[in-house]
JSON list of C-alpha atoms in Angstrom, two decimals:
[
{"chain": "A", "resi": 29, "resn": "UNK", "atom": "CA", "xyz": [-5.67, -4.44, -14.00]},
{"chain": "A", "resi": 30, "resn": "UNK", "atom": "CA", "xyz": [-2.54, -2.39, -14.40]},
{"chain": "A", "resi": 31, "resn": "UNK", "atom": "CA", "xyz": [-1.66, 0.35, -11.97]},
{"chain": "A", "resi": 32, "resn": "UNK", "atom": "CA", "xyz": [-1.70, 2.89, -14.80]},
{"chain": "A", "resi": 33, "resn": "UNK", "atom": "CA", "xyz": [-5.45, 3.09, -14.15]},
{"chain": "A", "resi": 34, "resn": "UNK", "atom": "CA", "xyz": [-4.72, 5.48, -11.28]},
{"chain": "A", "resi": 35, "resn": "UNK", "atom": "CA", "xyz": [-3.03, 8.81, -11.00]},
{"chain": "A", "resi": 36, "resn": "UNK", "atom": "CA", "xyz": [-1.93, 9.97, -7.56]},
{"chain": "A", "resi": 37, "resn": "UNK", "atom": "CA", "xyz": [-0.38, 12.91, -5.80]},
{"chain": "A", "resi": 38, "resn": "UNK", "atom": "CA", "xyz": [0.67, 13.12, -2.14]},
{"chain": "A", "resi": 39, "resn": "UNK", "atom": "CA", "xyz": [1.91, 16.45, -0.84]},
{"chain": "A", "resi": 40, "resn": "UNK", "atom": "CA", "xyz": [2.94, 17.44, 2.66]},
{"chain": "A", "resi": 41, "resn": "UNK", "atom": "CA", "xyz": [1.20, 20.68, 3.60]},
{"chain": "A", "resi": 42, "resn": "UNK", "atom": "CA", "xyz": [2.55, 23.00, 6.29]},
{"chain": "A", "resi": 43, "resn": "UNK", "atom": "CA", "xyz": [6.13, 23.44, 7.54]},
{"chain": "A", "resi": 44, "resn": "UNK", "atom": "CA", "xyz": [8.22, 21.53, 10.05]},
{"chain": "A", "resi": 45, "resn": "UNK", "atom": "CA", "xyz": [7.35, 23.94, 12.88]},
{"chain": "A", "resi": 46, "resn": "UNK", "atom": "CA", "xyz": [3.59, 23.54, 12.48]},
{"chain": "A", "resi": 47, "resn": "UNK", "atom": "CA", "xyz": [1.48, 20.42, 12.60]},
{"chain": "A", "resi": 48, "resn": "UNK", "atom": "CA", "xyz": [1.07, 19.61, 8.98]},
{"chain": "A", "resi": 49, "resn": "UNK", "atom": "CA", "xyz": [-0.88, 17.06, 7.07]},
{"chain": "A", "resi": 50, "resn": "UNK", "atom": "CA", "xyz": [-0.48, 15.18, 3.84]},
{"chain": "A", "resi": 51, "resn": "UNK", "atom": "CA", "xyz": [-3.07, 15.70, 1.16]},
{"chain": "A", "resi": 52, "resn": "UNK", "atom": "CA", "xyz": [-3.55, 12.69, -1.11]},
{"chain": "A", "resi": 53, "resn": "UNK", "atom": "CA", "xyz": [-5.40, 13.00, -4.41]},
{"chain": "A", "resi": 54, "resn": "UNK", "atom": "CA", "xyz": [-6.30, 9.91, -6.43]},
{"chain": "A", "resi": 55, "resn": "UNK", "atom": "CA", "xyz": [-7.95, 9.70, -9.84]},
{"chain": "A", "resi": 56, "resn": "UNK", "atom": "CA", "xyz": [-9.07, 6.17, -10.73]},
{"chain": "A", "resi": 57, "resn": "UNK", "atom": "CA", "xyz": [-10.07, 5.06, -14.22]},
{"chain": "A", "resi": 58, "resn": "UNK", "atom": "CA", "xyz": [-13.00, 2.71, -13.80]},
{"chain": "A", "resi": 59, "resn": "UNK", "atom": "CA", "xyz": [-16.35, 2.34, -15.64]},
{"chain": "A", "resi": 60, "resn": "UNK", "atom": "CA", "xyz": [-18.40, 2.18, -12.38]},
{"chain": "A", "resi": 61, "resn": "UNK", "atom": "CA", "xyz": [-21.41, 0.59, -14.12]},
{"chain": "A", "resi": 62, "resn": "UNK", "atom": "CA", "xyz": [-24.47, 0.24, -11.89]},
{"chain": "A", "resi": 63, "resn": "UNK", "atom": "CA", "xyz": [-26.05, -2.70, -13.72]},
{"chain": "A", "resi": 64, "resn": "UNK", "atom": "CA", "xyz": [-29.16, -0.67, -14.47]},
{"chain": "A", "resi": 65, "resn": "UNK", "atom": "CA", "xyz": [-28.02, 1.08, -17.65]},
{"chain": "A", "resi": 66, "resn": "UNK", "atom": "CA", "xyz": [-28.84, -0.30, -21.12]},
{"chain": "A", "resi": 67, "resn": "UNK", "atom": "CA", "xyz": [-26.66, -0.33, -24.21]},
{"chain": "A", "resi": 68, "resn": "UNK", "atom": "CA", "xyz": [-27.68, 0.71, -27.75]},
{"chain": "A", "resi": 69, "resn": "UNK", "atom": "CA", "xyz": [-29.34, -2.72, -28.26]},
{"chain": "A", "resi": 70, "resn": "UNK", "atom": "CA", "xyz": [-31.51, -2.36, -25.13]},
{"chain": "A", "resi": 71, "resn": "UNK", "atom": "CA", "xyz": [-29.48, -4.94, -23.19]},
{"chain": "A", "resi": 72, "resn": "UNK", "atom": "CA", "xyz": [-28.50, -4.32, -19.59]},
{"chain": "A", "resi": 73, "resn": "UNK", "atom": "CA", "xyz": [-24.85, -3.49, -19.05]},
{"chain": "A", "resi": 74, "resn": "UNK", "atom": "CA", "xyz": [-23.62, -5.74, -16.20]},
{"chain": "A", "resi": 75, "resn": "UNK", "atom": "CA", "xyz": [-22.68, -4.12, -12.90]},
{"chain": "A", "resi": 76, "resn": "UNK", "atom": "CA", "xyz": [-18.98, -3.30, -12.65]},
{"chain": "A", "resi": 77, "resn": "UNK", "atom": "CA", "xyz": [-17.98, -1.08, -9.77]},
{"chain": "A", "resi": 78, "resn": "UNK", "atom": "CA", "xyz": [-15.30, -0.57, -7.13]},
{"chain": "A", "resi": 79, "resn": "UNK", "atom": "CA", "xyz": [-16.26, -2.18, -3.84]},
{"chain": "A", "resi": 80, "resn": "UNK", "atom": "CA", "xyz": [-13.26, -1.56, -1.59]},
{"chain": "A", "resi": 81, "resn": "UNK", "atom": "CA", "xyz": [-10.59, 1.14, -1.51]},
{"chain": "A", "resi": 82, "resn": "UNK", "atom": "CA", "xyz": [-7.66, 0.85, 0.86]},
{"chain": "A", "resi": 83, "resn": "UNK", "atom": "CA", "xyz": [-4.85, 3.36, 1.49]},
{"chain": "A", "resi": 84, "resn": "UNK", "atom": "CA", "xyz": [-1.69, 2.56, 3.42]},
{"chain": "A", "resi": 85, "resn": "UNK", "atom": "CA", "xyz": [1.14, 4.68, 4.76]},
{"chain": "A", "resi": 86, "resn": "UNK", "atom": "CA", "xyz": [4.36, 2.67, 4.81]},
{"chain": "A", "resi": 87, "resn": "UNK", "atom": "CA", "xyz": [2.29, -0.52, 4.88]},
{"chain": "A", "resi": 88, "resn": "UNK", "atom": "CA", "xyz": [-0.06, 0.56, 7.70]},
{"chain": "A", "resi": 89, "resn": "UNK", "atom": "CA", "xyz": [-3.73, 0.98, 6.76]},
{"chain": "A", "resi": 90, "resn": "UNK", "atom": "CA", "xyz": [-4.83, 4.60, 7.09]},
{"chain": "A", "resi": 91, "resn": "UNK", "atom": "CA", "xyz": [-8.07, 4.50, 5.09]},
{"chain": "A", "resi": 92, "resn": "UNK", "atom": "CA", "xyz": [-10.53, 1.82, 4.14]},
{"chain": "A", "resi": 93, "resn": "UNK", "atom": "CA", "xyz": [-13.74, 2.63, 2.27]},
{"chain": "A", "resi": 94, "resn": "UNK", "atom": "CA", "xyz": [-16.54, 0.43, 0.98]},
{"chain": "A", "resi": 95, "resn": "UNK", "atom": "CA", "xyz": [-18.11, 1.81, -2.16]},
{"chain": "A", "resi": 96, "resn": "UNK", "atom": "CA", "xyz": [-21.16, 0.87, -4.19]},
{"chain": "A", "resi": 97, "resn": "UNK", "atom": "CA", "xyz": [-22.92, 1.83, -7.37]},
{"chain": "A", "resi": 98, "resn": "UNK", "atom": "CA", "xyz": [-23.49, 5.42, -6.22]},
{"chain": "A", "resi": 99, "resn": "UNK", "atom": "CA", "xyz": [-19.94, 6.46, -7.11]},
{"chain": "A", "resi": 100, "resn": "UNK", "atom": "CA", "xyz": [-19.45, 8.11, -10.48]},
{"chain": "A", "resi": 101, "resn": "UNK", "atom": "CA", "xyz": [-17.34, 6.85, -13.39]},
{"chain": "A", "resi": 102, "resn": "UNK", "atom": "CA", "xyz": [-13.60, 7.50, -12.97]},
{"chain": "A", "resi": 103, "resn": "UNK", "atom": "CA", "xyz": [-13.81, 8.28, -9.24]},
{"chain": "A", "resi": 104, "resn": "UNK", "atom": "CA", "xyz": [-11.73, 11.08, -7.73]},
{"chain": "A", "resi": 105, "resn": "UNK", "atom": "CA", "xyz": [-10.75, 10.62, -4.09]},
{"chain": "A", "resi": 106, "resn": "UNK", "atom": "CA", "xyz": [-9.07, 13.19, -1.86]},
{"chain": "A", "resi": 107, "resn": "UNK", "atom": "CA", "xyz": [-8.13, 12.61, 1.75]},
{"chain": "A", "resi": 108, "resn": "UNK", "atom": "CA", "xyz": [-5.79, 14.04, 4.35]},
{"chain": "A", "resi": 109, "resn": "UNK", "atom": "CA", "xyz": [-3.66, 12.22, 6.86]},
{"chain": "A", "resi": 110, "resn": "UNK", "atom": "CA", "xyz": [-1.24, 13.20, 9.58]},
{"chain": "A", "resi": 111, "resn": "UNK", "atom": "CA", "xyz": [2.01, 11.58, 10.56]},
{"chain": "A", "resi": 112, "resn": "UNK", "atom": "CA", "xyz": [3.52, 11.25, 7.10]},
{"chain": "A", "resi": 113, "resn": "UNK", "atom": "CA", "xyz": [6.95, 12.62, 6.26]},
{"chain": "A", "resi": 114, "resn": "UNK", "atom": "CA", "xyz": [8.63, 13.49, 2.99]},
{"chain": "A", "resi": 115, "resn": "UNK", "atom": "CA", "xyz": [9.83, 10.27, 1.43]},
{"chain": "A", "resi": 116, "resn": "UNK", "atom": "CA", "xyz": [7.15, 8.06, 3.00]},
{"chain": "A", "resi": 117, "resn": "UNK", "atom": "CA", "xyz": [5.23, 5.72, 0.70]},
{"chain": "A", "resi": 118, "resn": "UNK", "atom": "CA", "xyz": [1.47, 5.86, 0.29]},
{"chain": "A", "resi": 119, "resn": "UNK", "atom": "CA", "xyz": [-0.27, 3.03, -1.55]},
{"chain": "A", "resi": 120, "resn": "UNK", "atom": "CA", "xyz": [-3.89, 3.00, -2.72]},
{"chain": "A", "resi": 121, "resn": "UNK", "atom": "CA", "xyz": [-5.59, -0.22, -3.82]},
{"chain": "A", "resi": 122, "resn": "UNK", "atom": "CA", "xyz": [-9.08, -0.79, -5.15]},
{"chain": "A", "resi": 123, "resn": "UNK", "atom": "CA", "xyz": [-10.98, -4.04, -5.64]},
{"chain": "A", "resi": 124, "resn": "UNK", "atom": "CA", "xyz": [-14.10, -4.28, -7.79]},
{"chain": "A", "resi": 125, "resn": "UNK", "atom": "CA", "xyz": [-17.06, -6.64, -7.93]},
{"chain": "A", "resi": 126, "resn": "UNK", "atom": "CA", "xyz": [-15.54, -8.61, -10.84]},
{"chain": "A", "resi": 127, "resn": "UNK", "atom": "CA", "xyz": [-12.39, -9.44, -8.90]},
{"chain": "A", "resi": 128, "resn": "UNK", "atom": "CA", "xyz": [-10.17, -6.90, -10.62]},
{"chain": "A", "resi": 129, "resn": "UNK", "atom": "CA", "xyz": [-7.76, -4.87, -8.56]},
{"chain": "A", "resi": 130, "resn": "UNK", "atom": "CA", "xyz": [-5.26, -2.07, -9.02]},
{"chain": "A", "resi": 131, "resn": "UNK", "atom": "CA", "xyz": [-2.58, -0.60, -6.78]},
{"chain": "A", "resi": 132, "resn": "UNK", "atom": "CA", "xyz": [-0.60, 2.59, -7.09]},
{"chain": "A", "resi": 133, "resn": "UNK", "atom": "CA", "xyz": [2.27, 3.75, -4.87]},
{"chain": "A", "resi": 134, "resn": "UNK", "atom": "CA", "xyz": [3.51, 7.29, -4.47]},
{"chain": "A", "resi": 135, "resn": "UNK", "atom": "CA", "xyz": [6.19, 9.00, -2.42]},
{"chain": "A", "resi": 136, "resn": "UNK", "atom": "CA", "xyz": [5.15, 11.94, -0.24]},
{"chain": "A", "resi": 137, "resn": "UNK", "atom": "CA", "xyz": [6.69, 15.17, -1.53]}
]
């Protein structure tokens, strides 16, 4: 799946004198089907959901989350991390139960 299925923002909060953090916001476009819903013809829609989300800061894993069918369609994820600087690269990758994957990179601003 193309990386245009995600929109990201990573902003450094706080100034150089204080201990700041980076707030990362990610909007993923994904159907997140549970496998229990039926279509208009009363057939079950197969399960299709994100199973694993990984975030890295300059290649080092900073977040890893296992998801299931309880996550809504087009998930929105926000997390904070410390230790990032302006210009660092944050990458978020998801993998779903059908083997699809998407990755998006963003520079901390």
